[in-house]
Coordinates of C-alpha atoms and ligand atoms in Angstrom, one line a residue:
M412 CA 18.8 -22.1 7.1
P413 CA 15.8 -19.8 7.4
A414 CA 14.5 -17.8 4.5
S415 CA 14.5 -14.1 5.4
P416 CA 13.2 -10.8 4.1
E417 CA 16.5 -9.4 5.3
H418 CA 17.9 -11.1 2.1
G419 CA 15.6 -8.8 0.2
A420 CA 17.4 -5.7 1.6
R421 CA 20.5 -6.7 -0.4
L422 CA 18.6 -6.9 -3.7
A423 CA 16.6 -3.8 -3.0
A424 CA 19.7 -1.8 -2.5
Q425 CA 20.5 -2.3 -6.2
V426 CA 17.1 -0.9 -7.1
A427 CA 17.7 2.0 -4.7
E428 CA 20.9 2.8 -6.6
L429 CA 19.0 3.0 -9.9
V430 CA 16.6 5.5 -8.2
A431 CA 19.5 7.5 -6.8
D432 CA 21.1 7.8 -10.2
A433 CA 17.9 9.0 -11.8
E434 CA 17.4 11.5 -9.0
L435 CA 20.8 13.0 -9.8
V436 CA 19.7 13.5 -13.5
I437 CA 16.5 15.2 -12.3
L438 CA 18.3 17.5 -9.8
R439 CA 20.9 18.4 -12.5
R440 CA 18.1 19.4 -14.8
V441 CA 16.5 21.6 -12.2
R442 CA 19.8 23.2 -11.2
D443 CA 20.9 23.8 -14.8
R444 CA 17.7 25.5 -15.7
L445 CA 17.9 27.7 -12.7
A446 CA 21.5 28.6 -13.3
A447 CA 21.0 29.7 -16.9
G448 CA 20.9 33.5 -17.2
M449 CA 21.0 34.2 -13.5
D450 CA 22.5 37.6 -14.1
A451 CA 19.7 38.7 -16.4
P452 CA 17.3 41.3 -14.8
A453 CA 14.2 39.3 -16.0
W454 CA 15.6 36.0 -14.6
A455 CA 12.6 35.2 -12.4
E456 CA 10.0 35.8 -15.1
T457 CA 12.0 33.8 -17.6
K458 CA 12.3 30.9 -15.2
L459 CA 8.6 30.8 -14.5
A460 CA 7.9 30.9 -18.2
E461 CA 10.2 27.9 -18.6
L462 CA 8.4 25.8 -16.0
Q463 CA 6.3 23.8 -18.6
Q464 CA 9.5 22.9 -20.5
L465 CA 11.1 21.7 -17.3
R466 CA 8.0 19.7 -16.4
A467 CA 8.1 18.0 -19.9
A468 CA 11.8 17.1 -19.5
L469 CA 11.2 15.7 -15.9
T470 CA 8.2 13.7 -17.1
A471 CA 10.5 12.0 -19.7
D472 CA 13.2 11.4 -17.0
L473 CA 10.6 9.7 -14.7
A474 CA 9.1 7.6 -17.5
A475 CA 12.6 6.3 -18.3
L476 CA 13.1 5.5 -14.6
D477 CA 9.7 3.7 -14.5
A478 CA 10.8 1.6 -17.4
D479 CA 14.1 0.7 -15.8
L480 CA 12.4 -0.1 -12.5
A481 CA 9.9 -2.4 -14.1
V482 CA 12.8 -4.6 -15.3
A483 CA 14.8 -4.3 -12.1
V484 CA 11.9 -5.0 -9.8
N485 CA 10.9 -8.1 -11.8
E486 CA 14.4 -9.4 -11.7
T487 CA 14.8 -8.7 -7.9
I488 CA 11.6 -10.4 -7.1
R489 CA 12.4 -13.4 -9.2
R490 CA 15.9 -13.7 -7.6
A491 CA 14.4 -13.4 -4.1
Y492 CA 11.9 -16.1 -4.8
T493 CA 14.7 -18.4 -6.3
T494 CA 16.8 -17.8 -3.2
G495 CA 13.9 -18.8 -1.0
Q496 CA 13.6 -22.0 -3.0
A497 CA 17.3 -22.7 -2.8
I498 CA 17.2 -22.3 1.0
A499 CA 14.2 -24.7 1.2
V500 CA 16.1 -27.3 -0.9
G501 CA 19.0 -27.0 1.6
D502 CA 16.6 -27.4 4.5
L503 CA 15.0 -30.5 2.9
D504 CA 18.4 -32.0 2.0
D505 CA 19.4 -31.7 5.6
A506 CA 16.2 -33.4 6.7
G507 CA 16.5 -36.2 4.1
V508 CA 13.4 -35.1 2.2
R509 CA 13.4 -35.1 -1.6
P510 CA 12.6 -31.5 -2.7
G511 CA 9.7 -30.8 -5.0
L512 CA 9.2 -27.9 -7.5
P513 CA 6.4 -25.4 -6.7
A514 CA 3.7 -25.3 -9.4
A515 CA 2.7 -21.7 -8.7
Q516 CA 6.3 -20.3 -9.0
L517 CA 5.7 -18.0 -12.0
Q518 CA 2.4 -16.8 -10.7
S519 CA 3.8 -15.9 -7.2
V520 CA 6.6 -13.9 -8.8
R521 CA 4.2 -12.1 -11.1
T522 CA 1.8 -11.2 -8.4
I523 CA 4.5 -9.8 -6.0
S524 CA 6.2 -7.9 -8.8
A525 CA 2.9 -6.3 -9.8
D526 CA 2.2 -5.3 -6.2
V527 CA 5.6 -3.7 -5.9
L528 CA 5.4 -1.9 -9.3
A529 CA 2.0 -0.5 -8.4
I530 CA 3.5 1.2 -5.4
V531 CA 6.7 2.3 -7.2
R532 CA 4.8 3.7 -10.3
G533 CA 2.7 5.9 -7.9
A534 CA 5.9 7.7 -7.0
S535 CA 6.5 9.3 -10.4
P536 CA 3.7 12.0 -10.2
V537 CA 4.7 12.8 -6.6
A538 CA 8.3 13.2 -7.7
L539 CA 7.4 15.4 -10.6
R540 CA 5.3 17.7 -8.4
A541 CA 8.0 17.9 -5.7
A542 CA 10.7 18.8 -8.2
A543 CA 8.6 21.4 -10.0
D544 CA 7.5 22.9 -6.7
A545 CA 11.1 23.1 -5.5
Y546 CA 12.0 24.9 -8.7
Q547 CA 9.3 27.5 -8.3
E548 CA 10.2 28.0 -4.6
V549 CA 13.9 28.5 -5.4
V550 CA 12.9 31.2 -8.0
A551 CA 10.6 32.9 -5.4
R552 CA 13.2 32.9 -2.7
A553 CA 16.0 34.0 -5.0
S554 CA 14.0 36.9 -6.4
S555 CA 12.7 38.2 -3.2
S556 CA 13.7 41.9 -2.9
V557 CA 14.0 41.7 0.9
L558 CA 16.5 38.8 0.6
L559 CA 18.6 40.4 -2.1
G560 CA 19.5 43.2 0.3
A561 CA 21.6 40.8 2.3
Q562 CA 22.4 38.0 -0.1
T563 CA 23.2 37.8 -3.8
R564 CA 20.7 35.9 -6.0
V565 CA 23.2 33.0 -6.4
Q566 CA 23.6 32.7 -2.6
A567 CA 19.9 32.8 -2.1
A568 CA 19.2 30.3 -4.8
Q569 CA 22.0 28.0 -3.5
S570 CA 20.7 28.0 0.1
A571 CA 17.1 27.4 -1.2
L572 CA 18.3 24.5 -3.5
D573 CA 20.2 22.8 -0.7
D574 CA 17.3 23.3 1.7
L575 CA 14.7 21.9 -0.7
L576 CA 16.5 19.2 -2.6
G577 CA 19.7 18.5 -0.6
R578 CA 18.1 15.5 1.1
G579 CA 16.7 14.3 -2.3
I580 CA 13.2 14.4 -3.7
T581 CA 10.8 14.1 -0.7
G582 CA 7.1 14.1 -0.1
F583 CA 6.3 10.4 -0.2
R584 CA 3.9 8.9 2.3
D585 CA 3.2 5.3 3.1
T586 CA -0.2 3.9 4.2
A587 CA 0.9 4.4 7.8
G588 CA 1.5 8.2 7.2
R589 CA 5.3 8.1 7.5
N590 CA 7.4 10.3 5.2
W591 CA 10.0 9.0 2.8
T592 CA 12.4 10.3 0.2
L593 CA 12.0 9.0 -3.4
E594 CA 14.9 6.6 -2.9
S595 CA 13.9 5.3 0.5
Y596 CA 10.3 4.9 -0.6
V597 CA 11.2 2.7 -3.7
E598 CA 13.8 0.8 -1.6
M599 CA 11.2 0.1 1.1
A600 CA 8.6 -1.2 -1.4
T601 CA 11.2 -3.4 -3.2
R602 CA 12.6 -4.7 0.1
T603 CA 9.2 -5.6 1.4
G604 CA 8.3 -7.3 -1.9
A605 CA 11.6 -9.2 -2.1
G606 CA 11.1 -10.4 1.5
R607 CA 7.7 -11.6 0.6
A608 CA 9.1 -13.4 -2.4
A609 CA 11.9 -15.1 -0.5
I610 CA 9.4 -16.4 2.1
S611 CA 7.0 -17.5 -0.7
G612 CA 9.8 -19.4 -2.5
H613 CA 10.8 -21.1 0.8
L614 CA 7.2 -22.0 1.8
D615 CA 6.0 -23.0 -1.7
T616 CA 9.0 -25.3 -2.0
L617 CA 8.4 -26.9 1.4
A618 CA 4.7 -27.4 0.5
A619 CA 5.6 -28.9 -2.9
S620 CA 7.9 -31.4 -1.0
G621 CA 5.1 -32.6 1.2
Q622 CA 6.1 -30.4 4.2
D623 CA 3.3 -28.4 5.7
L624 CA 4.9 -26.9 8.9
F625 CA 7.2 -23.9 9.5
Y626 CA 7.9 -21.4 12.3
P627 CA 8.7 -17.7 12.2
I628 CA 12.0 -16.5 13.5
P629 CA 12.1 -12.9 14.8
G630 CA 14.0 -10.5 12.7
P631 CA 17.3 -8.9 13.5
R632 CA 15.4 -6.1 15.2
A633 CA 12.1 -5.9 17.1
C634 CA 9.2 -6.6 14.7
P635 CA 5.8 -5.4 15.9
S636 CA 4.1 -7.7 13.4
C637 CA 5.9 -11.0 14.2
D638 CA 7.3 -10.9 17.7
A639 CA 4.0 -12.4 19.1
W640 CA 4.4 -15.3 16.6
A641 CA 8.0 -16.1 17.5
G642 CA 8.5 -19.8 17.9
K643 CA 4.9 -20.7 17.1
V644 CA 4.3 -23.5 14.7
L645 CA 2.3 -22.6 11.5
S646 CA 0.7 -24.7 8.8
I647 CA 1.2 -23.6 5.2
S648 CA -2.0 -25.2 3.9
G649 CA -3.9 -24.5 7.1
G650 CA -4.8 -28.2 7.2
T651 CA -2.7 -29.2 10.2
T652 CA -4.1 -28.1 13.6
S653 CA -1.7 -29.9 15.9
V654 CA 1.2 -32.2 15.9
V655 CA 2.9 -34.4 18.5
A656 CA 6.5 -33.6 19.2
D657 CA 8.5 -35.5 21.9
G658 CA 5.3 -36.9 23.3
R659 CA 3.8 -33.4 23.7
R660 CA 0.9 -31.9 21.7
V661 CA 1.9 -28.7 19.8
D662 CA -0.8 -26.4 18.5
V663 CA -0.5 -25.3 14.9
T664 CA -2.0 -22.1 13.5
P665 CA -2.9 -21.7 9.8
R666 CA -0.6 -19.4 8.0
D667 CA -3.5 -17.3 6.6
V668 CA -4.7 -16.7 10.1
A669 CA -1.3 -15.5 11.2
T670 CA -0.7 -13.2 8.2
A671 CA -4.2 -11.7 8.1
D672 CA -4.5 -8.0 8.8
G673 CA -0.8 -7.4 8.3
H674 CA 0.2 -9.4 11.4
L675 CA 2.9 -11.9 10.6
F676 CA 5.4 -10.6 8.0
G677 CA 3.8 -7.2 8.0
P678 CA 5.2 -4.0 6.5
N679 CA 9.0 -3.5 7.1
C680 CA 9.3 -7.0 8.5
R681 CA 12.8 -8.6 8.3
C682 CA 12.0 -11.8 10.0
S683 CA 12.7 -15.3 8.8
T684 CA 11.0 -18.7 8.4
G685 CA 12.4 -22.1 9.2
I686 CA 11.2 -25.6 8.4
Y687 CA 9.5 -27.3 11.4
L688 CA 10.0 -31.1 11.7
P689 CA 8.1 -32.5 14.6
G690 CA 10.4 -34.0 17.2
I691 CA 13.5 -32.7 15.4
T692 CA 13.2 -28.9 15.2
V693 CA 13.5 -26.8 18.3
P694 CA 12.1 -23.4 17.2
N695 CA 14.9 -20.8 17.4
V696 CA 13.4 -17.6 18.8
E697 CA 16.7 -15.7 19.1
R698 CA 17.2 -12.8 16.7
P699 CA 19.6 -13.9 14.1
D700 CA 23.0 -12.1 13.7
P701 CA 22.3 -8.7 15.3
A702 CA 26.0 -7.7 14.9
G703 CA 25.9 -8.4 11.1
Y704 CA 22.6 -6.5 10.9
E705 CA 24.0 -3.5 12.7
A706 CA 27.1 -3.5 10.4
G707 CA 24.8 -3.6 7.4
Q708 CA 22.7 -0.7 8.7
E709 CA 25.9 1.3 9.3
Q710 CA 27.0 0.6 5.7
R711 CA 23.7 1.9 4.4
R712 CA 24.0 5.0 6.6
L713 CA 27.5 5.8 5.2
E714 CA 26.3 5.2 1.6
R715 CA 23.5 7.6 2.2
G716 CA 26.1 10.2 3.3
V717 CA 27.9 9.7 0.0
R718 CA 24.7 10.2 -2.0
E719 CA 23.7 13.3 0.0
W720 CA 27.0 15.0 -1.0
K721 CA 26.7 13.8 -4.6
R722 CA 23.4 15.6 -4.7
R723 CA 24.9 18.7 -3.2
E724 CA 27.6 18.6 -5.8
V725 CA 25.0 18.4 -8.6
L726 CA 23.0 21.3 -7.0
A727 CA 26.1 23.5 -6.7
L728 CA 25.7 26.8 -8.4
T729 CA 29.3 28.0 -7.9
P730 CA 32.7 26.2 -8.4
E731 CA 33.4 26.6 -4.7
A732 CA 30.2 24.9 -3.6
A733 CA 30.9 22.1 -6.1
R734 CA 34.5 21.7 -4.9
S735 CA 33.6 21.5 -1.2
A736 CA 30.8 19.0 -2.0
R737 CA 33.3 16.8 -3.9
L738 CA 35.6 16.8 -0.9
K739 CA 32.7 15.6 1.3
V740 CA 31.9 12.8 -1.3
S741 CA 35.5 11.5 -1.1
D742 CA 35.4 11.8 2.7
W743 CA 32.3 9.7 3.0
Q744 CA 33.5 7.2 0.4
A745 CA 36.6 6.7 2.5
R746 CA 34.4 6.0 5.5
V747 CA 32.5 3.4 3.5
R748 CA 35.8 1.7 2.4
D749 CA 37.1 1.7 6.0
H750 CA 33.8 0.1 7.2
L751 CA 34.0 -2.6 4.5
D752 CA 37.6 -3.3 5.4
A753 CA 36.6 -3.7 9.0
H754 CA 33.6 -6.0 8.0
T755 CA 34.9 -8.1 5.3
D756 CA 31.7 -10.2 5.2
L757 CA 29.5 -7.3 4.2
R758 CA 29.9 -7.7 0.5
R759 CA 31.7 -10.9 0.0
A760 CA 29.2 -13.3 1.6
P761 CA 25.5 -12.6 2.2
R762 CA 25.0 -12.1 5.9
R763 CA 22.4 -14.7 5.9
E764 CA 24.9 -17.4 5.2
Q765 CA 26.1 -17.0 8.7
I766 CA 22.7 -17.6 10.1
R767 CA 22.1 -21.1 11.6
S768 CA 18.8 -22.3 12.7
A769 CA 18.6 -24.6 15.7
R770 CA 18.0 -28.0 14.3
Ligands
ZN675 ZN1 8.6 -9.6 11.2

């Protein structure tokens, strides 16, 4: 069975949930502060005077989130690494090789956790700025005299709130310049780290058991960083340059060469690794389990729908808006349940358990 970053997606979803919960706390704070004294003539002035207080409260919320994330990310990376190890042990058992224990296990987990946390911690100042900016913008839009001719202050504030924060706290950019929401940004960083950890656990264990060769298996979707390496044989140590399999010479590339410059297992990669045993393994270059992958993606899409309407409920300034958002939440939750009923494997068994490498 191959070790796959796709496994990391499952673990990262739990971290994303933590972020989604914290985001609701932040949105509620912004909404409550805006809603207080909305009928007062000096509402806009009061709200701008309260900005510093709001910022202080949001800073504390984000510090609490950072502390929770430090624990959750470490645990996620450790579990991903251990899973990679367990998969390697299964591979080695099947091959009749006695599994060894990697010496650098703790160090690998620490390094990857630190990398993920460095990215995740950078999100807090961006989130603080985005929430404070949205607050000021809502005040500006809801106190504009032109607007108040047609709309009441509450209506104007509601449409500004939905517009600015209905999709969550945004404004995150990755190194490739793509935009993310707070939740998707943290989820992406954690998923990438967990994928790296699963592959490290797999390859470290193979190496500790005297196995130097593996091959990349293309992910469940096209992967710009790995597709060129599909089916190629790689050396973990870089010490093997070729092997003979079934009487034919097979070229072997050092792993470090393949992974240099974000090539193999680059950003957003969900590909897998498999043990390569000369003369026994026929590298499998088919994308594993695309149907299961699609079902998982659909599940995440439906879950995002639930969270979108939970945010809208929190942002509601009137009982009517809250009620209609609640109905939408139930609606999307029912769709998630239907989807899970139709795909019973989605929660019960990790999808990767269905993946079989060609051996
Ligand atoms: Zn890939």
